[in-house]
Amino acid sequence: MTVTATSVDQPDQLQPSASGTRGARLLRLVPALASALCGVLLYVSFPPRPLWWLALPAFAGFGWVLRGRSWKAALGLGYLFGLGFLLPLLVWTGVEVGPGPWLALVAIEAVFIALVGVGIAAVSRLPAWPVWAAAVWIAGEAVRARAPFNGFPWGKIAFGQADGVFLPLAAVGGTPVLGFGVVLCGFGLYEAGRLLAEKRRSAAVRRGAAAAALLSVAVPVAGAVAARALVSDKAEDGTRTVAVIQGNVPRSGLEFSAQRRAVLDYHVRETLRLAADIRAGKVARPDYVLWPENSSDIDPFANPDAAAVIDEAAKAVGVPVSVGAVVERDGKLLNEQVLWDPAKGPTQTYDKRQIQPFGEYLPLRGIVGAINKNWTGMVRQDFSRGSKPGVFDMDGAKVGLATCYEAAFDWAVRDTVTHGAEMISVPSNNATFDRSEMTYQQLAMSRIRAVEHSRTVTVPVTSGVSAIIMPDGRITQRTGMFVPAYLVQKVPLRTSETPATELGVLPEIALVLVAAGGVGWAIGSGLRARRTGGA
């Protein structure tokens, strides 16, 4: 009877109140909300904002959310982190074509981050887990850079670190090592904070775990400081004076090419203005001139009028001009750089190798057309891929070429240097994306490449932002957006190779193997625990 009386007189002790139930439900939403917000925080760390350090609390929070989670929970939390990060980062992909392609791209790319979340949750139970977890993140980036449709590396952690203290790590092992250092430091900060909180509650914190947490923070920072010795803008094979032309376009968006002759004429006009200023003694005569991608969407090999105005510009300035042209040859459409000599005309060409899916060629054309015929109309004919690295011999200088989208791919920049490039040019066309952050994100990539390979990098763009970047990643000159302009500067030529250039893909392979080993260890430990009846 006493029990019965208790159950009647004190029902709150046996049945949770409605307010308590709601509170418990809201509490369960905290990890989901925190994961999405950490993703947004990671986005805010990317250009054009110089808030690179926000990547550290973003990964610290992500580590807190995932540590010890089941694989199902980690999958969902990882997906939310991916959405929080990629939705705002890639919004520029829908500037002209609407939200459909943007949302589809983000939905697919976030799946990779969701799977990374599962891996991080699995290894979070291991000793020194920040190391394994950071390697899992880089393994996820490696996969995203290769699949689907030859990959989409946008959003690599390294590309948000152009203004950060970790930047010199790019010269050690490229974007994988730079990204690994940042992510490791973020996870290490969380682990150090967690262990500190545990120590306040109990003296049972193991020294090994504490040392691993502190090293996860200290080693990336110390490594970045030590790697500064690899960063130099000293000339090793003399200097050259380079001119970068930004002609501007009649209008932004997909219709920029509707007036192809106007785009060509704008770049000719700006080059003629440069030539006039040279004659007037206002600027030094460059050794060569660099035009952007799509500066001549009229094929100069098939259209004599286009060839004539390009030749006029080259003769006026009196030095070779690298022209971005759309060329049809042997039935193939090519995105081509053409070196135009003032005396000999076209002498060398480079065909873009990493062409952009859904922009320069259309995968799954039948399926895409069934969804929206307008999208297939935007890419009426697929571009073909080039097969050889682009290195132009300009007045005795070796200039490597990585056209626009190629700057996001490690191999497409590196092999210009291994084939002798003493400086790099990244001719681009960002007019399609209006005034979005895409331009600044891509400019940051070029700054990373400058440090990665210790080369001057020039970025000639149709509508901005064009820039000249020193081998230490500093921007020394830049233009505004949607204005005609030219930049002239003496730049160093360098021939030595950084460890990142020499090692190539090996650091990435090593980190992928570390990630695989960590995940394998975690799975094996879980299976053994189940067999022995452990938790």
Coordinates of C-alpha atoms in Angstrom, one line a residue:
M1 CA 0.0 0.0 0.0
T2 CA 2.9 2.3 0.7
V3 CA 4.2 1.8 -2.8
T4 CA 0.7 2.5 -4.2
A5 CA 0.4 5.6 -2.1
T6 CA 3.8 6.8 -3.3
S7 CA 2.8 6.3 -6.9
V8 CA -0.3 8.3 -6.4
D9 CA 1.0 11.0 -4.2
Q10 CA 4.3 11.6 -6.1
P11 CA 3.6 10.9 -9.7
D12 CA 6.4 13.3 -10.8
Q13 CA 9.0 10.8 -9.7
L14 CA 7.7 8.1 -12.0
Q15 CA 6.4 10.0 -15.0
P16 CA 8.4 12.8 -16.7
S17 CA 6.5 16.0 -17.1
A18 CA 5.7 17.4 -20.5
S19 CA 8.1 20.3 -20.0
G20 CA 10.9 17.7 -19.1
T21 CA 10.2 15.8 -22.3
R22 CA 10.4 18.9 -24.4
G23 CA 13.6 19.8 -22.7
A24 CA 15.1 16.4 -23.4
R25 CA 14.1 16.6 -27.1
L26 CA 15.7 20.1 -27.4
L27 CA 18.8 18.8 -25.7
R28 CA 19.1 16.1 -28.3
L29 CA 19.1 18.8 -31.0
V30 CA 22.1 20.5 -29.6
P31 CA 24.7 18.3 -31.4
A32 CA 22.9 18.7 -34.7
L33 CA 22.7 22.5 -34.3
A34 CA 26.3 22.7 -33.2
S35 CA 27.5 20.6 -36.1
A36 CA 25.8 22.8 -38.7
L37 CA 27.1 26.0 -36.9
C38 CA 30.6 24.6 -36.9
G39 CA 30.3 24.1 -40.7
V40 CA 29.2 27.7 -41.1
L41 CA 32.1 28.8 -38.9
L42 CA 34.5 26.9 -41.2
Y43 CA 33.0 28.7 -44.2
V44 CA 33.5 32.1 -42.6
S45 CA 37.2 31.2 -42.3
F46 CA 37.5 31.2 -46.1
P47 CA 38.3 34.2 -48.4
P48 CA 37.5 36.9 -49.0
R49 CA 37.5 37.1 -45.2
P50 CA 41.1 36.9 -43.6
L51 CA 39.6 34.9 -40.7
W52 CA 41.7 31.8 -41.3
W53 CA 42.0 31.0 -37.6
L54 CA 38.2 30.3 -37.3
A55 CA 39.0 26.9 -38.9
L56 CA 40.5 25.9 -35.5
P57 CA 37.3 26.4 -33.4
A58 CA 35.3 24.9 -36.2
F59 CA 37.2 21.6 -36.0
A60 CA 37.4 21.7 -32.3
G61 CA 33.6 21.9 -32.2
F62 CA 33.3 19.2 -34.8
G63 CA 35.5 17.0 -32.7
W64 CA 33.3 17.6 -29.7
V65 CA 30.2 16.7 -31.6
L66 CA 31.5 13.5 -33.1
R67 CA 33.6 12.0 -30.3
G68 CA 32.2 8.7 -29.2
R69 CA 29.2 8.8 -31.5
S70 CA 27.6 5.8 -33.2
W71 CA 28.1 5.6 -36.9
K72 CA 24.5 6.5 -37.7
A73 CA 24.7 9.6 -35.5
A74 CA 28.1 10.5 -37.0
L75 CA 26.7 10.2 -40.5
G76 CA 23.9 12.6 -39.9
L77 CA 26.1 15.1 -37.9
G78 CA 28.8 15.0 -40.6
Y79 CA 26.2 15.7 -43.3
L80 CA 24.9 18.7 -41.3
F81 CA 28.5 20.0 -40.9
G82 CA 29.0 19.6 -44.7
L83 CA 25.8 21.5 -45.4
G84 CA 26.7 24.3 -43.1
F85 CA 30.1 24.6 -44.8
L86 CA 29.3 24.0 -48.4
L87 CA 25.9 25.7 -48.9
P88 CA 27.3 29.2 -48.4
L89 CA 30.8 28.4 -49.8
L90 CA 29.4 27.2 -53.2
V91 CA 26.5 29.5 -53.6
W92 CA 28.3 31.1 -56.6
T93 CA 27.6 28.0 -58.6
G94 CA 23.9 29.0 -58.8
V95 CA 24.5 32.7 -59.6
E96 CA 23.4 32.4 -63.2
V97 CA 21.8 29.0 -63.5
G98 CA 19.5 29.0 -60.5
P99 CA 19.6 27.1 -57.2
G100 CA 19.0 23.6 -58.7
P101 CA 22.7 22.8 -59.7
W102 CA 24.0 24.5 -56.6
L103 CA 21.8 22.5 -54.2
A104 CA 22.5 19.3 -56.1
L105 CA 26.3 19.8 -56.0
V106 CA 26.2 20.6 -52.2
A107 CA 23.9 17.6 -51.5
I108 CA 26.4 15.3 -53.2
E109 CA 29.6 16.8 -51.8
A110 CA 28.2 16.8 -48.3
V111 CA 27.9 13.0 -48.5
F112 CA 31.7 12.8 -48.6
I113 CA 31.9 14.9 -45.4
A114 CA 29.2 12.7 -43.8
L115 CA 31.3 9.6 -44.5
V116 CA 34.3 11.4 -43.1
G117 CA 32.3 12.1 -40.0
V118 CA 31.7 8.4 -39.5
G119 CA 35.4 7.8 -39.8
I120 CA 36.3 10.5 -37.3
A121 CA 33.7 9.1 -34.8
A122 CA 35.3 5.6 -35.2
V123 CA 38.8 6.7 -34.5
S124 CA 37.8 9.1 -31.7
R125 CA 38.0 6.1 -29.3
L126 CA 41.7 5.5 -30.2
P127 CA 44.8 6.8 -28.4
A128 CA 46.0 10.1 -29.9
W129 CA 42.8 10.3 -31.8
P130 CA 43.3 13.8 -33.2
V131 CA 46.1 12.5 -35.5
W132 CA 43.9 9.7 -36.9
A133 CA 40.9 12.0 -37.2
A134 CA 42.9 14.7 -39.1
A135 CA 44.2 12.0 -41.5
V136 CA 40.6 10.8 -42.1
W137 CA 39.6 14.4 -43.1
I138 CA 42.4 14.6 -45.6
A139 CA 41.5 11.2 -47.0
G140 CA 38.0 12.6 -47.6
E141 CA 39.5 15.5 -49.4
A142 CA 41.6 13.2 -51.5
V143 CA 38.5 11.3 -52.6
R144 CA 36.5 14.5 -53.3
A145 CA 39.4 15.7 -55.5
R146 CA 39.0 12.7 -57.8
A147 CA 35.3 11.7 -57.8
P148 CA 32.8 12.0 -59.3
F149 CA 33.5 13.4 -62.7
N150 CA 37.3 13.7 -62.1
G151 CA 36.7 15.4 -58.8
F152 CA 35.9 18.8 -57.2
P153 CA 38.6 19.9 -54.7
W154 CA 36.8 23.2 -53.9
G155 CA 36.7 23.7 -50.1
K156 CA 40.0 22.0 -49.3
I157 CA 41.0 23.3 -45.9
A158 CA 44.3 24.5 -47.3
F159 CA 42.5 27.0 -49.6
G160 CA 41.3 28.9 -46.6
Q161 CA 44.8 29.4 -45.2
A162 CA 46.4 31.9 -47.6
D163 CA 46.6 34.5 -44.8
G164 CA 47.4 32.1 -41.9
V165 CA 50.4 31.1 -39.9
F166 CA 50.2 27.5 -41.2
L167 CA 50.8 28.6 -44.9
P168 CA 54.5 27.6 -45.0
L169 CA 53.4 24.0 -44.5
A170 CA 52.2 24.1 -48.2
A171 CA 55.9 24.1 -49.2
V172 CA 56.5 20.9 -47.1
G173 CA 53.8 18.7 -48.5
G174 CA 51.3 20.7 -50.5
T175 CA 47.7 21.1 -49.7
P176 CA 47.3 17.7 -47.9
V177 CA 50.0 18.6 -45.3
L178 CA 48.8 22.2 -44.9
G179 CA 45.2 21.0 -44.4
F180 CA 46.3 18.2 -42.1
G181 CA 48.1 20.6 -39.9
V182 CA 45.1 22.9 -39.5
V183 CA 42.6 20.1 -38.8
L184 CA 45.0 18.4 -36.4
C185 CA 45.5 21.6 -34.5
G186 CA 41.7 22.1 -34.3
F187 CA 41.0 18.6 -33.0
G188 CA 44.0 18.9 -30.6
L189 CA 42.5 22.1 -29.1
Y190 CA 39.3 20.3 -28.3
E191 CA 41.1 17.3 -26.8
A192 CA 43.3 19.5 -24.7
G193 CA 40.3 21.3 -23.4
R194 CA 38.5 18.1 -22.7
L195 CA 41.4 16.6 -20.7
L196 CA 41.8 19.8 -18.8
A197 CA 38.1 19.7 -17.8
E198 CA 38.5 16.0 -16.8
K199 CA 41.5 16.8 -14.7
R200 CA 39.6 19.4 -12.7
R201 CA 37.0 16.7 -11.9
S202 CA 39.6 13.9 -11.4
A203 CA 43.3 13.4 -11.2
A204 CA 43.1 10.2 -13.3
V205 CA 43.9 11.9 -16.7
R206 CA 46.7 9.9 -18.3
R207 CA 49.9 11.7 -19.1
G208 CA 50.1 10.0 -22.5
A209 CA 46.7 11.4 -23.5
A210 CA 47.6 14.8 -22.3
A211 CA 50.9 14.8 -24.1
A212 CA 49.3 13.7 -27.3
A213 CA 46.7 16.5 -27.1
L214 CA 49.4 19.1 -26.5
L215 CA 51.5 17.8 -29.3
S216 CA 48.5 17.9 -31.7
V217 CA 48.5 21.6 -31.2
A218 CA 52.2 22.3 -30.8
V219 CA 53.6 20.3 -33.7
P220 CA 51.6 21.9 -36.6
V221 CA 52.4 25.4 -35.2
A222 CA 56.1 24.5 -34.7
G223 CA 56.2 22.9 -38.1
A224 CA 54.8 26.0 -39.8
V225 CA 57.4 28.2 -38.1
A226 CA 60.2 25.9 -39.1
A227 CA 58.9 25.7 -42.7
R228 CA 59.2 29.4 -43.2
A229 CA 62.8 28.7 -44.2
L230 CA 61.4 27.1 -47.4
V231 CA 59.6 30.3 -48.4
S232 CA 61.6 32.8 -50.4
D233 CA 61.0 35.3 -53.1
K234 CA 64.7 35.6 -54.1
A235 CA 65.4 35.4 -57.8
E236 CA 67.4 32.2 -58.8
D237 CA 67.4 32.7 -62.6
G238 CA 67.2 36.4 -62.9
T239 CA 64.0 38.4 -63.2
R240 CA 61.4 39.3 -65.9
T241 CA 59.0 42.1 -66.3
V242 CA 55.6 40.8 -66.8
A243 CA 52.3 42.5 -67.9
V244 CA 48.9 41.2 -67.0
I245 CA 45.9 42.4 -69.0
Q246 CA 42.3 42.6 -67.7
G247 CA 40.2 43.8 -70.6
N248 CA 36.8 43.4 -68.8
V249 CA 33.6 42.1 -70.5
P250 CA 30.5 43.9 -71.9
R251 CA 28.3 42.3 -69.2
S252 CA 28.6 39.7 -66.4
G253 CA 27.0 36.3 -66.3
L254 CA 26.6 33.6 -68.9
E255 CA 25.9 36.3 -71.5
F256 CA 29.4 37.6 -71.3
S257 CA 30.3 35.6 -74.4
A258 CA 27.3 36.9 -76.4
Q259 CA 29.5 39.7 -77.6
R260 CA 32.7 37.7 -78.2
R261 CA 34.2 40.3 -80.5
A262 CA 33.7 42.9 -77.9
V263 CA 35.6 40.8 -75.3
L264 CA 38.5 40.4 -77.7
D265 CA 38.4 44.1 -78.6
Y266 CA 38.5 45.1 -74.9
H267 CA 41.7 43.1 -74.4
V268 CA 43.2 44.5 -77.5
R269 CA 42.3 48.0 -76.4
E270 CA 43.9 47.6 -73.0
T271 CA 47.0 46.2 -74.6
L272 CA 47.2 49.1 -76.9
R273 CA 46.8 51.4 -73.9
L274 CA 49.7 49.6 -72.3
A275 CA 51.8 50.1 -75.5
A276 CA 51.0 53.8 -75.5
D277 CA 52.1 54.1 -71.9
I278 CA 55.3 52.3 -72.6
R279 CA 56.1 54.7 -75.4
A280 CA 55.3 57.6 -73.2
G281 CA 57.7 56.3 -70.5
K282 CA 55.0 55.8 -67.9
V283 CA 55.7 52.1 -67.4
A284 CA 58.6 49.7 -68.2
R285 CA 58.4 47.5 -71.3
P286 CA 57.4 44.0 -70.2
D287 CA 59.2 40.9 -71.5
Y288 CA 55.9 39.3 -72.2
V289 CA 52.1 39.9 -71.8
L290 CA 49.5 37.6 -70.3
W291 CA 45.9 37.7 -71.3
P292 CA 43.2 35.7 -69.5
E293 CA 41.2 32.6 -70.4
N294 CA 38.4 33.3 -73.0
S295 CA 40.0 36.7 -74.0
S296 CA 39.4 35.5 -77.6
D297 CA 36.4 33.3 -77.8
I298 CA 36.7 33.8 -81.6
D299 CA 39.1 31.2 -83.0
P300 CA 42.0 33.2 -84.4
F301 CA 43.1 30.2 -86.5
A302 CA 39.8 30.2 -88.3
N303 CA 38.9 33.9 -88.3
P304 CA 41.4 36.2 -89.9
D305 CA 39.8 39.3 -88.4
A306 CA 40.5 38.0 -84.9
A307 CA 44.0 37.0 -85.8
A308 CA 44.6 40.5 -87.2
V309 CA 43.6 42.4 -84.1
I310 CA 45.6 40.1 -81.8
D311 CA 48.6 40.6 -84.1
E312 CA 48.1 44.3 -84.0
A313 CA 48.2 44.2 -80.2
A314 CA 51.3 42.0 -80.1
K315 CA 53.1 44.3 -82.6
A316 CA 52.1 47.4 -80.7
V317 CA 53.6 46.2 -77.4
G318 CA 56.5 44.5 -79.2
V319 CA 56.7 41.3 -77.0
P320 CA 55.0 37.9 -77.0
V321 CA 51.4 37.8 -75.8
S322 CA 49.7 34.7 -74.3
V323 CA 46.1 34.7 -75.5
G324 CA 43.2 32.6 -74.1
A325 CA 41.3 31.3 -77.1
V326 CA 38.5 28.9 -77.9
V327 CA 39.8 26.9 -80.8
E328 CA 38.3 24.1 -83.0
R329 CA 40.8 21.7 -84.4
D330 CA 40.3 18.3 -86.0
G331 CA 36.7 18.4 -84.9
K332 CA 37.6 19.0 -81.2
L333 CA 36.7 22.1 -79.2
L334 CA 39.6 23.2 -77.1
N335 CA 40.2 25.8 -74.4
E336 CA 43.6 26.9 -75.5
Q337 CA 46.4 29.3 -74.6
V338 CA 48.2 30.6 -77.7
L339 CA 51.6 32.3 -77.5
W340 CA 51.5 35.0 -80.1
D341 CA 54.8 36.4 -81.2
P342 CA 54.8 40.0 -82.7
A343 CA 57.0 38.8 -85.6
K344 CA 56.1 35.1 -86.1
G345 CA 52.4 35.0 -85.0
P346 CA 51.2 31.9 -83.0
T347 CA 54.2 29.8 -82.0
Q348 CA 53.1 27.6 -79.0
T349 CA 49.8 26.3 -77.6
Y350 CA 48.5 24.7 -74.5
D351 CA 45.2 22.9 -74.2
K352 CA 43.4 22.9 -70.9
R353 CA 43.5 19.4 -69.4
Q354 CA 41.2 19.5 -66.4
I355 CA 38.0 20.8 -67.9
Q356 CA 35.0 21.7 -65.8
P357 CA 32.0 19.3 -65.7
F358 CA 28.7 21.0 -66.4
G359 CA 30.6 24.1 -67.5
E360 CA 32.9 22.9 -70.3
Y361 CA 31.4 19.5 -70.8
L362 CA 28.2 17.9 -69.8
P363 CA 28.3 14.4 -68.1
L364 CA 25.1 12.4 -68.2
R365 CA 23.8 14.7 -70.9
G366 CA 20.6 12.6 -71.5
I367 CA 19.6 12.7 -67.8
V368 CA 20.4 16.4 -67.4
G369 CA 18.4 17.2 -70.6
A370 CA 15.4 15.3 -69.3
I371 CA 15.5 17.4 -66.1
N372 CA 16.1 20.8 -67.8
K373 CA 16.6 21.3 -71.5
N374 CA 18.0 24.8 -70.8
W375 CA 21.0 23.3 -69.1
T376 CA 22.0 21.2 -72.1
G377 CA 21.6 24.3 -74.3
M378 CA 24.3 26.1 -72.2
V379 CA 26.9 23.4 -73.1
R380 CA 26.0 22.6 -76.7
Q381 CA 29.3 21.0 -77.5
D382 CA 31.7 19.4 -75.1
F383 CA 35.3 20.7 -74.8
S384 CA 38.1 18.1 -75.3
R385 CA 40.9 17.6 -72.9
G386 CA 44.5 18.5 -73.6
S387 CA 47.2 15.9 -72.9
K388 CA 50.5 17.7 -72.2
P389 CA 51.6 20.1 -69.5
G390 CA 51.7 23.7 -70.5
V391 CA 55.1 25.5 -70.3
F392 CA 55.7 28.4 -72.7
D393 CA 59.2 29.6 -73.5
M394 CA 58.8 33.4 -73.3
D395 CA 61.9 35.4 -74.0
G396 CA 64.0 32.6 -72.4
A397 CA 61.7 32.3 -69.3
K398 CA 59.8 29.2 -68.7
V399 CA 56.2 30.1 -67.8
G400 CA 53.9 27.3 -66.6
L401 CA 50.2 27.5 -67.4
A402 CA 47.2 26.2 -65.3
T403 CA 44.0 27.5 -66.7
C404 CA 41.4 28.6 -64.2
Y405 CA 39.7 25.5 -62.8
E406 CA 43.0 23.6 -63.0
A407 CA 44.4 25.7 -60.1
A408 CA 42.3 23.7 -57.7
F409 CA 44.0 20.4 -58.7
D410 CA 47.4 19.6 -57.2
W411 CA 48.8 17.7 -60.1
A412 CA 47.8 20.2 -62.8
V413 CA 50.0 22.9 -61.2
R414 CA 52.8 20.7 -60.0
D415 CA 53.6 19.2 -63.3
T416 CA 54.3 22.6 -64.9
V417 CA 57.1 23.0 -62.3
T418 CA 58.4 19.5 -62.8
H419 CA 58.5 20.3 -66.5
G420 CA 60.7 23.4 -65.9
A421 CA 58.4 26.3 -65.1
E422 CA 60.2 29.2 -63.4
M423 CA 56.9 31.0 -62.8
I424 CA 53.3 30.1 -63.1
S425 CA 50.3 31.9 -64.8
V426 CA 46.7 31.1 -64.0
P427 CA 44.6 32.7 -66.8
S428 CA 41.0 32.7 -65.7
N429 CA 37.5 33.8 -66.7
N430 CA 35.2 34.6 -63.7
A431 CA 32.7 36.8 -65.6
T432 CA 30.2 33.9 -65.4
F433 CA 30.0 34.3 -61.6
D434 CA 29.5 38.0 -61.4
R435 CA 30.7 39.6 -58.1
S436 CA 30.5 36.4 -56.0
E437 CA 33.1 35.1 -53.6
M438 CA 34.3 32.6 -56.2
T439 CA 36.9 35.1 -57.6
Y440 CA 38.5 35.5 -54.1
Q441 CA 38.4 31.8 -53.4
Q442 CA 40.2 31.1 -56.6
L443 CA 42.7 33.9 -56.0
A444 CA 43.5 32.3 -52.6
M445 CA 44.2 29.0 -54.4
S446 CA 46.9 30.7 -56.5
R447 CA 48.5 32.1 -53.4
I448 CA 48.7 28.6 -51.9
R449 CA 50.3 27.4 -55.2
A450 CA 52.9 30.2 -55.1
V451 CA 54.1 29.0 -51.7
E452 CA 53.7 25.3 -52.5
H453 CA 56.1 25.5 -55.4
S454 CA 58.0 28.7 -54.5
R455 CA 57.1 30.4 -57.8
T456 CA 55.7 33.8 -58.8
V457 CA 52.1 33.3 -59.8
T458 CA 50.2 35.7 -62.1
V459 CA 46.4 35.7 -62.4
P460 CA 45.1 37.4 -65.5
V461 CA 41.3 37.4 -65.4
T462 CA 38.8 38.8 -67.8
S463 CA 36.8 40.8 -65.3
G464 CA 38.8 40.6 -62.0
V465 CA 40.4 40.2 -59.6
S466 CA 43.7 40.0 -61.6
A467 CA 46.8 39.8 -59.5
I468 CA 50.6 39.3 -59.2
I469 CA 51.6 37.0 -56.4
M470 CA 55.1 36.6 -55.1
P471 CA 56.6 33.1 -54.3
D472 CA 55.9 33.8 -50.6
G473 CA 52.2 34.2 -51.2
R474 CA 52.0 38.0 -51.0
I475 CA 49.8 39.8 -53.5
T476 CA 51.9 42.8 -54.7
Q477 CA 49.4 44.2 -57.3
R478 CA 45.7 43.5 -57.9
T479 CA 42.9 45.0 -60.0
G480 CA 39.3 45.8 -59.1
M481 CA 36.4 43.8 -60.5
F482 CA 34.7 44.6 -63.8
V483 CA 37.2 47.3 -64.7
P484 CA 39.7 47.4 -67.6
A485 CA 43.3 47.5 -66.2
Y486 CA 46.8 46.3 -66.7
L487 CA 49.5 45.3 -64.2
V488 CA 53.2 45.6 -64.9
Q489 CA 55.9 44.3 -62.5
K490 CA 59.4 42.8 -62.4
V491 CA 59.1 39.3 -60.8
P492 CA 61.7 36.7 -59.7
L493 CA 62.2 33.5 -61.7
R494 CA 63.0 30.5 -59.5
T495 CA 64.3 27.0 -60.4
S496 CA 64.7 25.2 -57.1
E497 CA 62.0 22.7 -56.0
T498 CA 60.3 22.6 -52.6
P499 CA 59.8 19.3 -50.8
A500 CA 56.1 19.6 -51.8
T501 CA 57.1 19.7 -55.5
E502 CA 59.6 16.8 -55.2
L503 CA 57.3 14.6 -53.1
G504 CA 54.2 15.2 -55.2
V505 CA 51.3 12.9 -54.2
L506 CA 53.3 10.9 -51.6
P507 CA 52.3 13.0 -48.5
E508 CA 48.6 12.5 -49.5
I509 CA 49.1 8.8 -50.0
A510 CA 50.7 8.6 -46.6
L511 CA 47.9 10.4 -44.9
V512 CA 45.3 8.2 -46.6
L513 CA 47.1 5.1 -45.3
V514 CA 47.2 6.6 -41.8
A515 CA 43.5 7.2 -42.0
A516 CA 42.8 3.7 -43.3
G517 CA 45.0 2.2 -40.5
G518 CA 43.2 4.2 -37.9
V519 CA 39.7 3.2 -39.1
G520 CA 40.8 -0.4 -39.4
W521 CA 42.2 -0.3 -35.9
A522 CA 38.9 1.2 -34.6
I523 CA 36.8 -1.4 -36.3
G524 CA 38.9 -4.2 -35.1
S525 CA 38.8 -2.9 -31.5
G526 CA 35.0 -2.7 -31.7
L527 CA 34.7 -6.3 -33.0
R528 CA 36.9 -7.6 -30.3
A529 CA 35.0 -5.7 -27.6
R530 CA 31.7 -7.3 -28.9
R531 CA 33.1 -10.8 -28.8
T532 CA 34.3 -10.4 -25.3
G533 CA 31.1 -8.8 -24.2
G534 CA 32.6 -5.3 -23.7
A535 CA 30.9 -2.0 -24.4

